[in-house]
PDB file of C-alpha atoms in Angstrom:
ATOM      1  CA  MET A 503      -1.019   9.101  -6.317  1.00 68.00           C
ATOM      2  CA  GLU A 504       0.086   5.775  -7.720  1.00 88.00           C
ATOM      3  CA  LYS A 505       0.335   5.189 -11.450  1.00 95.00           C
ATOM      4  CA  VAL A 506      -2.988   3.952 -12.881  1.00 97.00           C
ATOM      5  CA  VAL A 507      -3.212   1.990 -16.140  1.00 98.00           C
ATOM      6  CA  LEU A 508      -6.451   0.888 -17.693  1.00 98.00           C
ATOM      7  CA  TYR A 509      -6.123  -2.252 -19.735  1.00 98.00           C
ATOM      8  CA  SER A 510      -8.911  -1.857 -22.298  1.00 97.00           C
ATOM      9  CA  THR A 511     -10.271  -3.533 -25.427  1.00 96.00           C
ATOM     10  CA  GLY A 512     -12.789  -0.712 -25.966  1.00 96.00           C
ATOM     11  CA  CYS A 513     -15.740  -2.843 -24.926  1.00 96.00           C
ATOM     12  CA  PRO A 514     -18.766  -1.267 -23.155  1.00 97.00           C
ATOM     13  CA  ARG A 515     -17.397  -2.116 -19.717  1.00 96.00           C
ATOM     14  CA  CYS A 516     -14.040  -0.471 -20.645  1.00 97.00           C
ATOM     15  CA  LYS A 517     -15.893   2.668 -21.697  1.00 97.00           C
ATOM     16  CA  GLN A 518     -17.751   2.718 -18.357  1.00 97.00           C
ATOM     17  CA  LEU A 519     -14.441   2.698 -16.494  1.00 97.00           C
ATOM     18  CA  VAL A 520     -13.100   5.523 -18.686  1.00 97.00           C
ATOM     19  CA  LYS A 521     -16.147   7.642 -17.821  1.00 97.00           C
ATOM     20  CA  LEU A 522     -15.738   6.908 -14.117  1.00 96.00           C
ATOM     21  CA  LEU A 523     -12.019   7.699 -14.137  1.00 97.00           C
ATOM     22  CA  GLU A 524     -12.598  10.985 -15.958  1.00 96.00           C
ATOM     23  CA  ARG A 525     -15.482  11.995 -13.727  1.00 95.00           C
ATOM     24  CA  ALA A 526     -13.315  11.287 -10.675  1.00 95.00           C
ATOM     25  CA  GLY A 527     -10.457  13.337 -12.144  1.00 95.00           C
ATOM     26  CA  ILE A 528      -8.042  10.365 -11.906  1.00 96.00           C
ATOM     27  CA  GLU A 529      -5.076  10.547 -14.249  1.00 96.00           C
ATOM     28  CA  TYR A 530      -4.521   7.252 -16.102  1.00 97.00           C
ATOM     29  CA  GLU A 531      -2.911   5.646 -19.094  1.00 97.00           C
ATOM     30  CA  ILE A 532      -4.620   3.275 -21.422  1.00 98.00           C
ATOM     31  CA  CYS A 533      -3.038   0.023 -22.684  1.00 98.00           C
ATOM     32  CA  THR A 534      -4.770  -1.699 -25.585  1.00 97.00           C
ATOM     33  CA  ASP A 535      -1.985  -4.236 -26.270  1.00 97.00           C
ATOM     34  CA  ILE A 536      -3.634  -7.673 -26.048  1.00 95.00           C
ATOM     35  CA  ASP A 537      -0.251  -9.435 -25.914  1.00 96.00           C
ATOM     36  CA  CYS A 538       0.739  -7.308 -22.876  1.00 96.00           C
ATOM     37  CA  MET A 539      -2.558  -8.130 -21.130  1.00 97.00           C
ATOM     38  CA  LEU A 540      -2.042 -11.876 -21.795  1.00 96.00           C
ATOM     39  CA  ALA A 541       1.541 -11.632 -20.512  1.00 96.00           C
ATOM     40  CA  LEU A 542       0.170 -10.183 -17.249  1.00 95.00           C
ATOM     41  CA  GLY A 543      -2.249 -13.159 -16.941  1.00 95.00           C
ATOM     42  CA  MET A 544      -5.395 -11.169 -17.913  1.00 95.00           C
ATOM     43  CA  ARG A 545      -8.090 -13.300 -19.532  1.00 93.00           C
ATOM     44  CA  ASP A 546     -10.764 -10.579 -19.714  1.00 94.00           C
ATOM     45  CA  ALA A 547     -11.031  -6.785 -19.837  1.00 95.00           C
ATOM     46  CA  PRO A 548     -11.180  -4.244 -18.501  1.00 97.00           C
ATOM     47  CA  ASN A 549      -8.554  -4.365 -15.730  1.00 98.00           C
ATOM     48  CA  LEU A 550      -7.178  -1.463 -13.836  1.00 98.00           C
ATOM     49  CA  GLN A 551      -3.580  -1.482 -12.473  1.00 97.00           C
ATOM     50  CA  VAL A 552      -3.056   0.755  -9.513  1.00 97.00           C
ATOM     51  CA  GLY A 553       0.582   0.787  -8.507  1.00 93.00           C
ATOM     52  CA  GLY A 554       1.462  -2.887  -8.477  1.00 91.00           C
ATOM     53  CA  THR A 555      -2.088  -4.184  -7.960  1.00 96.00           C
ATOM     54  CA  ILE A 556      -4.301  -5.383 -10.823  1.00 97.00           C
ATOM     55  CA  LEU A 557      -8.033  -4.913 -10.222  1.00 98.00           C
ATOM     56  CA  ASN A 558     -10.774  -6.658 -12.203  1.00 97.00           C
ATOM     57  CA  PHE A 559     -13.850  -4.713 -13.350  1.00 97.00           C
ATOM     58  CA  ALA A 560     -15.805  -4.890 -10.051  1.00 97.00           C
ATOM     59  CA  GLU A 561     -12.745  -4.104  -7.948  1.00 98.00           C
ATOM     60  CA  ALA A 562     -11.795  -1.219 -10.258  1.00 98.00           C
ATOM     61  CA  TRP A 563     -15.282   0.210 -10.064  1.00 97.00           C
ATOM     62  CA  LYS A 564     -15.132   0.124  -6.260  1.00 97.00           C
ATOM     63  CA  TRP A 565     -11.701   1.651  -6.118  1.00 97.00           C
ATOM     64  CA  ILE A 566     -12.656   4.546  -8.435  1.00 96.00           C
ATOM     65  CA  LYS A 567     -15.804   5.209  -6.304  1.00 94.00           C
ATOM     66  CA  GLU A 568     -13.679   5.300  -3.141  1.00 94.00           C
ATOM     67  CA  GLN A 569     -11.355   7.845  -4.746  1.00 93.00           C
ATOM     68  CA  GLU A 570     -14.341  10.071  -5.532  1.00 84.00           C
ATOM     69  CA  VAL A 571     -15.452   9.962  -1.897  1.00 80.00           C
ATOM     70  CA  ASN A 572     -12.005  10.690  -0.577  1.00 78.00           C
ATOM     71  CA  LYS A 573     -11.519  13.814  -2.686  1.00 70.00           C
TER      72      LYS A 573
END
């Protein structure tokens, strides 16, 4: 599986993605470095990076759900 990084500020939506990732059994790293997020062009959180692709909240939610189905 590709490397997965959750860019999080600890907000309620960030916590929702953490729960989804854990329930789906997806290994991930968390980045809380705001400067890093800004350098990547992120203007809101959470974002999920899967390999070289950065997904916004809605896209991340859909991707995680697809991983659950494909297990």
